[in-house]
């Protein structure tokens, strides 16, 4: 089948399935991508390795899992009917509700018929003579597609640490990112939690209420702000809905992180001690991620940042009764906000319970896990169950698991060996017609992800529409444009305090991973403008080729 024929629709002859677009992943990104591509009249196949849609919210079912961007904002904006009709029950919806929402979207927009579940994409190879991709899936199929869109998620490759003896542990081992579907009851059990990032901080207070004893193994103390979660009233939902046009516009165009909030016009050192403290107190009482937007220089100026960090450290000392434990829980090795700031419900207070112990594994790393204990500092902590809240190989982990080869047989893993290289986080030179949603080099994990997902999906859809209208067969990032973008992403990151932390933004949680600041920190509004300008200039920095040009070049 020629490339031109394949673009006109799918061919389901045995052994030669062909689609205009293969989308990998059926989380919020993959589902919206499917919806939009259908609008162009394209044939689309979505492959999802999980047993249902929802991505993050399908996999992360641990106790206490919920969003940390408020639900009225952590939701799709593309359908006004949807946002007017869906009733979020709480300020921060719990995981089951977000998963119900994802399923509702799949049903409401009739997406399921083009989503193949329980199917992993293992390989994708670009065929230069046909300008199309051959995609191999875990059910043994080989399909061809003009375009491949990686909607594989930034936090979807759960990381299990390499700890001596883990496989010989006789109790149950759970990973927060692969939580079982059945209810796990820890009542009466001795539980060990390894990891105190966002997931650990959410689950510790919940498991503490069930377990006979909970031992929390902490390598890095993290900053966390109280969520102040509460049920939403109908009046609150209505007030929000009435303001949706402005809230969504602001989140897309003006906010740095895709969240509607006041924009600070002052730096932390512009206020005196009392005034500054009053502002921090006010944000602490309000709760949530907007704590960091009280001043405009907390991510830029260490002295300014210290004022916020000290405030949170003081709060921890006020909440936690045992001074030794409080000291251990006070973050002291990174600026506040330079690692993803956590949002919690009674995390620090959980350490006042007699059945909760904090163990410092920075001073005394875990030596080994025995049949029924975690050994550190020469001491055995007996546990019946272990919870690994050890995070993800972020941003590149799920992409790297797919064997992707582009022009001249070069693999994406070879190209990214020293760190990911993309133009705008959307494409990588040498890999034509391969798009990434919220890829490295885009704001992605530094933002309300649904805002970033919708922007990428809309841009990719417009781009494919443009190519089709003008008869372009292949599109690819230019190496020069890509190099400039990578340098720009790096340069902007280094004007901030972010690179000072050993964070997963830097790949620092994965042994051997190159330490590059991966997301684009310029802000979603600025980034959107750059993407729009690139498109308005005929996709500047990308090369588009028409079929005939390719064939003539090949035959000359
Ligand atoms: C516990 C937790 C809480 C979070 N809370 C927030 C929040 O409050 N606000 C926020 O903005 N973000 C949050 N995030 C980030 C969250 O990942 C994004 O908001 C969003 O859900 C990402 O959607 P996605 O579709 O891009 O990726 P995902 O939801 O990760 O979906 C990707 C899908 O691709 C599938 N996949 C991957 N590789 C393959 C393959 N080779 N073949 C087939 N399928 C594949 C995966 O199975 C997965 O289902 C949170 C993340 C976690 C882990």
XYZ file of C-alpha atoms and ligand atoms in Angstrom:
609
model
C 0.000 0.000 0.000
C 1.407 3.385 -0.882
C 1.723 6.140 1.648
C -0.840 8.202 -0.228
C -3.362 5.393 -0.121
C -2.784 4.780 3.564
C -3.577 8.350 4.510
C -7.027 8.031 3.072
C -8.185 5.624 5.727
C -7.685 2.265 7.317
C -7.188 -0.968 5.548
C -8.082 -3.942 7.669
C -6.998 -6.666 5.283
C -5.491 -9.526 7.296
C -1.878 -8.821 8.196
C -1.908 -5.256 6.900
C -3.729 -3.010 9.332
C -3.124 0.582 8.573
C -4.265 3.801 10.219
C -3.629 7.435 9.669
C -2.532 7.796 13.263
C -1.469 5.432 16.017
C -1.721 6.959 19.481
C 0.135 5.275 22.333
C -1.614 5.602 25.690
C -5.204 6.259 26.745
C -4.786 8.682 29.626
C -6.119 12.229 29.390
C -3.666 12.958 26.557
C -4.440 9.926 24.397
C -8.198 10.251 24.807
C -8.311 13.904 23.826
C -5.914 13.248 20.932
C -8.277 10.595 19.584
C -11.264 12.917 19.908
C -9.527 15.718 18.023
C -8.091 13.546 15.251
C -11.502 12.090 14.585
C -12.586 15.669 13.984
C -10.167 15.733 11.038
C -11.806 12.593 9.684
C -8.717 10.457 10.286
C -8.562 6.793 11.139
C -6.976 6.420 14.553
C -5.998 3.477 16.718
C -5.126 4.013 20.364
C -3.147 1.297 22.138
C -3.203 1.206 25.919
C -1.273 -1.325 27.945
C -3.602 -0.948 30.919
C -6.963 -2.644 31.292
C -8.935 0.598 30.918
C -8.649 4.278 30.121
C -7.475 6.916 32.617
C -3.681 6.492 32.631
C -2.311 7.869 35.906
C -5.716 7.443 37.539
C -6.035 3.857 36.378
C -2.669 2.849 37.849
C -2.268 4.963 41.006
C -4.992 3.563 43.272
C -3.129 3.796 46.547
C -4.975 4.976 49.674
C -5.150 8.763 49.762
C -4.425 9.238 46.023
C -5.960 12.445 44.729
C -5.027 15.377 42.527
C -3.119 18.337 43.894
C -4.401 20.859 41.369
C -7.989 21.695 42.300
C -10.457 19.534 40.397
C -12.424 22.445 38.955
C -9.169 23.277 37.169
C -7.672 19.784 36.844
C -10.255 18.832 34.229
C -10.755 19.152 30.481
C -11.817 22.525 29.128
C -12.440 21.516 25.507
C -16.132 20.824 26.044
C -18.140 23.485 27.805
C -21.062 21.067 28.309
C -18.709 18.648 30.038
C -17.282 21.231 32.407
C -20.714 22.656 33.140
C -22.270 19.261 33.814
C -19.624 17.278 35.675
C -19.946 17.588 39.449
C -16.639 17.389 41.303
C -17.436 16.372 44.845
C -14.364 17.764 46.573
C -11.841 20.524 46.139
C -9.274 17.809 45.299
C -11.090 14.779 43.930
C -9.940 11.353 45.067
C -8.528 8.894 42.524
C -11.734 6.820 42.081
C -13.653 9.954 41.115
C -11.009 11.123 38.622
C -11.027 7.635 37.109
C -14.835 7.792 36.848
C -14.441 11.123 35.068
C -11.978 9.601 32.564
C -14.419 6.757 31.918
C -17.280 9.212 31.562
C -15.290 11.128 28.925
C -14.518 7.904 27.040
C -18.228 7.030 26.974
C -19.585 10.503 26.398
C -17.418 11.052 23.317
C -17.715 7.446 22.112
C -13.978 6.894 22.258
C -13.825 3.239 23.227
C -14.321 1.757 19.780
C -10.911 3.078 18.695
C -9.033 2.173 21.856
C -7.444 -1.239 22.156
C -6.783 -2.023 25.812
C -4.302 -4.469 27.326
C -1.998 -3.863 24.389
C 1.489 -2.456 24.677
C 3.312 -0.800 21.824
C 6.739 -2.418 21.767
C 8.355 -1.029 18.630
C 7.927 1.693 16.065
C 10.149 2.011 13.016
C 10.014 4.754 10.415
C 9.887 3.535 6.827
C 11.646 6.240 4.810
C 10.444 4.973 1.448
C 6.800 5.135 2.507
C 6.985 8.016 4.971
C 5.087 5.964 7.484
C 5.602 4.113 10.731
C 5.482 0.361 11.317
C 4.228 -0.274 14.793
C 4.535 -3.590 16.630
C 2.243 -4.357 19.534
C 2.367 -6.891 22.342
C -0.445 -8.949 20.783
C 1.822 -9.707 17.826
C 0.326 -7.216 15.391
C 2.239 -5.060 12.971
C 0.298 -2.001 11.882
C 1.320 0.919 9.758
C 0.488 4.545 10.407
C 1.364 7.840 8.805
C 1.768 9.440 12.224
C 2.525 8.151 15.698
C 1.620 10.196 18.755
C 3.235 9.256 22.057
C 0.685 9.972 24.762
C 2.640 7.706 27.066
C 2.618 9.988 30.111
C 5.376 11.720 32.074
C 4.766 9.736 35.254
C 3.811 6.315 33.973
C 6.950 4.235 34.310
C 6.963 3.271 37.975
C 10.410 2.909 39.451
C 11.227 0.003 41.732
C 14.490 0.634 43.553
C 17.228 -1.924 43.388
C 17.403 -2.866 47.069
C 19.270 -5.945 48.138
C 16.902 -8.692 49.272
C 13.663 -7.097 48.029
C 12.726 -10.148 45.961
C 13.158 -12.392 49.011
C 10.755 -10.395 51.195
C 8.035 -12.745 52.446
C 5.281 -10.167 52.952
C 3.336 -8.226 50.337
C 5.069 -5.553 48.270
C 3.000 -2.792 46.661
C 4.104 0.024 44.371
C 1.954 3.145 44.478
C 2.125 3.414 40.687
C 0.849 -0.153 40.183
C -1.648 -0.466 42.982
C -3.905 -3.550 42.973
C -7.530 -3.082 42.002
C -8.923 -4.739 45.091
C -9.141 -2.887 48.394
C -6.001 -3.469 50.482
C -6.731 -3.435 54.181
C -3.686 -2.822 56.362
C -5.606 -3.217 59.623
C -3.483 -4.871 62.264
C -0.436 -5.126 59.984
C 3.052 -3.693 60.343
C 3.643 -1.620 57.240
C 6.810 -0.042 55.878
C 6.589 2.860 53.429
C 9.704 3.657 51.417
C 9.646 7.128 49.874
C 8.252 10.468 50.956
C 7.459 12.267 47.700
C 3.908 13.251 46.676
C 2.521 9.695 46.764
C 4.146 8.784 50.084
C 2.929 12.017 51.629
C -0.639 11.294 50.493
C -0.763 7.719 51.717
C 1.091 7.899 55.062
C -1.779 9.494 57.058
C -4.313 7.044 55.601
C -2.273 3.895 56.225
C -1.317 5.203 59.677
C -4.977 4.953 60.664
C -5.127 1.284 59.699
C -1.731 -0.226 60.436
C -0.749 -1.614 63.813
C 2.560 0.076 63.141
C 3.795 2.186 60.245
C 7.488 2.762 59.632
C 8.275 5.504 57.131
C 11.699 5.316 55.498
C 12.706 8.796 54.405
C 15.694 9.678 52.224
C 14.673 13.252 51.441
C 12.377 15.406 53.519
C 10.005 17.277 51.212
C 8.107 20.514 51.501
C 4.380 20.002 51.763
C 1.508 22.447 52.080
C -1.839 21.469 53.624
C -4.496 20.817 50.986
C -7.413 22.070 53.108
C -9.486 19.634 51.141
C -13.237 19.857 51.635
C -16.484 18.947 49.943
C -17.502 21.424 47.234
C -20.937 22.931 47.609
C -23.214 23.435 44.620
C -22.853 27.204 45.126
C -19.056 26.923 44.932
C -19.241 24.825 41.776
C -21.681 27.271 40.210
C -19.512 30.265 41.052
C -16.583 28.538 39.429
C -18.543 27.517 36.346
C -19.803 31.035 35.824
C -16.204 32.236 35.696
C -14.905 29.363 33.552
C -14.214 31.397 30.391
C -11.905 33.732 32.284
C -10.399 31.010 34.490
C -9.507 28.813 31.522
C -8.203 31.760 29.479
C -6.002 32.895 32.330
C -4.711 29.369 32.984
C -3.769 28.946 29.316
C -2.398 32.355 28.496
C -1.166 34.102 31.592
C -0.389 31.660 34.356
C 3.069 30.170 34.393
C 1.828 26.849 35.724
C -1.615 26.649 34.151
C -3.400 27.399 37.417
C -5.761 30.334 37.924
C -4.595 32.399 40.841
C -3.527 35.924 41.709
C -0.324 37.005 39.943
C 2.168 38.344 42.485
C 3.585 41.773 41.795
C 6.168 41.851 44.570
C 9.237 39.964 45.655
C 9.473 38.353 49.088
C 12.095 40.832 50.270
C 9.981 43.826 49.278
C 7.838 43.220 52.349
C 8.875 43.547 55.966
C 8.957 40.486 58.230
C 5.462 40.960 59.658
C 3.766 41.611 56.361
C 5.536 38.689 54.720
C 4.648 36.350 57.523
C 0.999 37.436 57.343
C 0.936 36.612 53.630
C 2.483 33.187 54.158
C -0.002 32.520 56.972
C -2.867 33.473 54.694
C -1.677 31.109 51.921
C -0.967 28.331 54.417
C -4.557 28.610 55.689
C -5.915 28.661 52.161
C -3.839 25.567 51.337
C -2.589 24.097 48.107
C -0.031 24.760 45.405
C -0.710 28.487 45.157
C 1.384 28.912 48.304
C 4.343 29.354 45.955
C 2.784 32.186 43.998
C 2.559 34.553 46.950
C 5.682 36.338 45.653
C 7.156 36.612 42.195
C 10.739 35.669 43.018
C 10.534 32.531 45.154
C 11.846 30.380 42.301
C 14.554 32.859 41.384
C 16.196 34.326 44.441
C 17.635 32.114 47.162
C 17.242 34.730 49.912
C 13.585 35.204 48.948
C 13.095 31.447 48.750
C 14.606 31.001 52.214
C 11.846 33.116 53.740
C 9.181 30.717 52.419
C 11.240 27.626 53.213
C 11.843 28.825 56.778
C 8.139 29.515 57.220
C 7.257 25.934 56.217
C 10.033 24.500 58.376
C 8.630 26.448 61.347
C 5.156 25.079 60.627
C 6.532 21.536 60.623
C 8.189 22.187 63.991
C 4.884 23.525 65.351
C 2.906 20.486 64.167
C 5.296 17.650 65.018
C 5.629 17.169 68.763
C 8.861 15.179 68.946
C 11.686 17.662 68.171
C 13.943 14.956 66.730
C 11.253 13.792 64.306
C 10.339 17.385 63.430
C 13.960 18.122 62.568
C 14.152 15.088 60.306
C 10.954 16.126 58.535
C 12.240 19.639 57.847
C 13.610 19.775 54.294
C 17.106 21.160 54.292
C 18.815 20.182 51.062
C 16.864 22.040 48.387
C 15.041 25.337 47.872
C 11.290 25.159 48.410
C 9.543 24.470 45.097
C 12.682 23.215 43.338
C 11.315 19.689 43.775
C 7.621 19.232 43.113
C 5.947 20.735 46.132
C 3.558 18.325 47.833
C 0.039 18.935 49.038
C -1.125 16.893 51.993
C -3.851 16.129 54.445
C -2.403 15.706 57.935
C 0.942 14.318 56.757
C 3.130 15.929 59.408
C 0.546 15.338 62.154
C 0.627 11.611 61.351
C 4.074 11.469 62.988
C 2.509 12.395 66.335
C 0.739 9.044 66.391
C 2.260 6.422 68.678
C 2.084 3.832 65.873
C 4.196 5.825 63.372
C 8.002 5.853 63.246
C 10.211 7.896 60.940
C 13.523 6.364 59.886
C 16.236 8.437 58.240
C 17.700 6.476 55.345
C 19.874 9.336 54.134
C 22.279 8.951 57.056
C 21.797 5.188 57.108
C 20.769 3.868 53.692
C 18.755 0.652 53.592
C 21.300 -2.172 53.802
C 18.938 -4.909 52.790
C 15.447 -6.223 53.016
C 15.253 -9.522 54.810
C 12.370 -11.996 54.759
C 10.357 -9.831 57.161
C 12.233 -6.631 57.900
C 13.973 -3.586 56.508
C 17.541 -3.364 57.766
C 19.166 0.027 58.160
C 21.734 1.388 60.580
C 22.301 -2.144 61.836
C 18.682 -2.386 63.019
C 15.831 -4.526 61.665
C 12.411 -2.863 61.314
C 9.879 -5.694 61.222
C 7.186 -5.294 58.586
C 4.412 -7.485 57.173
C 3.902 -5.362 54.071
C 6.033 -2.905 52.122
C 4.766 0.050 50.137
C 7.169 1.445 47.572
C 6.327 5.094 47.058
C 9.473 5.448 45.012
C 8.134 7.410 42.077
C 8.773 7.168 38.380
C 11.410 7.271 35.697
C 9.852 10.582 34.786
C 9.270 12.205 31.408
C 11.387 9.844 29.323
C 10.868 6.473 31.049
C 7.850 5.245 29.103
C 9.158 6.564 25.792
C 12.474 4.776 26.351
C 10.698 1.455 26.858
C 9.484 1.542 23.263
C 12.075 0.581 20.670
C 11.716 3.573 18.342
C 13.874 3.872 15.248
C 13.813 6.836 12.910
C 15.834 7.887 9.892
C 18.865 5.738 9.066
C 17.825 3.249 11.722
C 18.892 5.551 14.549
C 16.985 4.756 17.722
C 15.506 7.402 19.959
C 17.320 5.857 22.912
C 20.644 6.273 21.105
C 19.813 9.851 20.268
C 18.724 10.644 23.819
C 21.580 8.768 25.523
C 23.026 12.008 26.919
C 19.579 13.443 27.683
C 16.372 14.063 25.728
C 16.565 16.396 22.732
C 13.408 17.819 21.250
C 12.167 20.880 19.455
C 9.430 22.404 21.636
C 9.055 19.083 23.416
C 6.875 18.053 20.479
C 9.230 16.307 18.045
C 12.792 15.051 17.863
C 14.912 15.569 14.728
C 15.391 12.371 12.758
C 11.988 11.006 13.793
C 9.498 12.347 11.243
C 5.765 12.332 11.952
C 6.376 11.267 15.550
C 4.784 13.618 18.056
C 5.132 13.581 21.816
C 2.476 14.999 24.132
C 3.966 16.891 27.095
C 7.425 15.701 26.093
C 10.702 16.821 27.640
C 11.352 20.426 26.632
C 7.727 21.458 27.195
C 6.175 22.803 30.432
C 4.436 19.463 31.149
C 5.065 18.456 34.769
C 5.645 22.052 35.869
C 2.046 22.819 35.033
C -1.536 21.829 35.472
C -1.029 18.929 33.103
C -4.456 19.067 31.519
C -3.787 22.609 30.333
C -0.534 21.434 28.748
C -2.111 18.303 27.291
C -4.913 20.259 25.628
C -2.462 22.762 24.162
C -0.247 20.023 22.689
C -3.162 18.056 21.314
C -4.667 21.154 19.677
C -1.301 22.117 18.176
C -0.631 18.607 16.823
C -4.134 18.424 15.350
C -3.734 21.795 13.629
C -0.346 20.723 12.342
C -1.605 17.455 10.850
C -4.553 19.323 9.332
C -2.139 21.828 7.788
C 0.014 19.049 6.319
C -2.948 17.302 4.797
C -4.389 20.445 3.282
C -1.056 21.209 1.623
C -0.177 17.672 0.632
C 2.796 17.256 2.940
C 3.769 13.692 3.699
C 6.404 14.100 6.340
C 7.337 16.624 8.958
C 10.429 16.737 11.037
C 12.188 19.036 13.481
C 15.307 20.729 12.118
C 18.459 19.890 14.023
C 19.424 23.547 14.300
C 16.013 24.561 15.669
C 16.161 21.652 18.056
C 19.639 22.542 19.303
C 18.534 26.118 19.905
C 15.481 24.965 21.790
C 17.424 22.521 23.970
C 19.892 25.315 24.783
C 17.028 27.702 25.563
C 15.300 25.190 27.878
C 18.571 24.683 29.693
C 19.376 28.369 29.882
C 15.973 29.303 31.307
C 16.187 26.499 33.864
C 19.519 27.832 35.065
C 18.116 31.290 35.714
C 16.052 29.635 38.460
C 16.732 27.686 41.630
C 15.283 24.466 40.195
C 18.548 22.839 39.106
C 19.806 23.130 42.693
C 17.679 20.153 43.728
C 18.357 16.499 43.003
C 14.870 16.096 41.627
C 13.127 13.823 39.169
C 12.824 16.910 36.950
C 16.606 16.418 36.592
C 16.467 12.625 36.316
C 18.319 12.480 39.636
C 16.138 9.698 41.067
C 17.269 7.187 38.446
C 20.799 5.847 38.811
C 22.782 6.490 35.624
C 20.185 8.779 34.036
C 21.732 11.932 32.530
C 21.092 14.910 34.773
C 19.386 17.421 32.524
C 16.559 19.703 33.596
C 13.844 18.225 31.378
C 10.713 20.398 31.492
C 10.523 23.923 30.035
C 10.272 26.428 32.823
C 9.350 29.500 30.763
C 5.673 29.114 31.679
C 2.666 27.733 29.810
C 1.538 31.152 28.541
C 4.904 32.057 27.028
C 5.320 28.551 25.668
C 1.897 28.577 24.023
C 2.752 31.849 22.359
C 6.021 30.423 21.018
C 4.206 27.347 19.641
C 1.543 29.547 18.035
C 4.163 31.779 16.428
C 6.008 28.757 15.059
C 2.763 27.527 13.492
C 1.858 30.985 12.149
C 5.220 31.113 10.364
C 4.452 27.917 8.478
C 5.882 25.669 11.200
C 9.200 27.425 11.439
C 12.004 25.135 12.546
C 10.296 22.089 11.076
C 10.889 20.682 7.605
C 7.841 19.497 5.702
C 8.167 17.426 2.592
C 5.638 16.551 -0.062
C 5.489 12.997 -1.380
C 6.694 13.852 -4.840
C 9.734 15.737 -3.553
C 10.726 12.723 -1.501
C 10.358 10.298 -4.332
C 12.272 12.521 -6.752
C 15.076 12.940 -4.233
C 15.242 9.194 -3.741
C 15.423 8.405 -7.444
C 18.007 11.081 -8.349
C -0.395 10.165 41.832
C -0.347 11.239 40.808
C -1.062 12.405 40.996
C -1.032 13.405 40.028
N -1.727 14.555 40.267
C -1.680 15.539 39.338
C -2.368 16.771 39.551
O -3.016 16.986 40.549
N -2.269 17.723 38.610
C -1.545 17.546 37.477
O -1.489 18.450 36.647
N -0.915 16.383 37.242
C -0.954 15.390 38.148
N -0.289 14.225 37.903
C 0.380 14.022 36.617
C -0.514 13.159 35.686
O 0.298 12.147 35.209
C -1.105 14.010 34.580
O -1.911 15.020 35.156
C -1.999 13.297 33.568
O -2.851 12.364 34.151
C -1.155 12.686 32.478
O -1.974 12.192 31.469
P -1.316 11.478 30.210
O -2.412 10.954 29.396
O -0.343 12.401 29.582
O -0.425 10.320 30.817
P -0.858 9.067 31.703
O -2.056 9.371 32.484
O 0.356 8.623 32.410
O -1.270 7.992 30.604
C -0.316 7.396 29.772
C -0.808 6.029 29.417
O 0.055 5.491 28.415
C 0.154 4.114 28.633
N 1.370 3.637 27.984
C 2.649 4.014 28.234
N 3.501 3.352 27.429
C 2.747 2.535 26.666
C 3.040 1.603 25.629
N 4.292 1.379 25.217
N 2.017 0.947 25.036
C 0.724 1.162 25.424
N 0.394 2.022 26.407
C 1.386 2.719 27.015
C 0.197 3.967 30.131
O -0.214 2.677 30.532
C -0.763 5.050 30.581
O -2.030 4.527 30.817
C -0.284 13.224 38.858
C 0.462 12.059 38.679
C 0.443 11.083 39.639
C 1.252 9.845 39.421
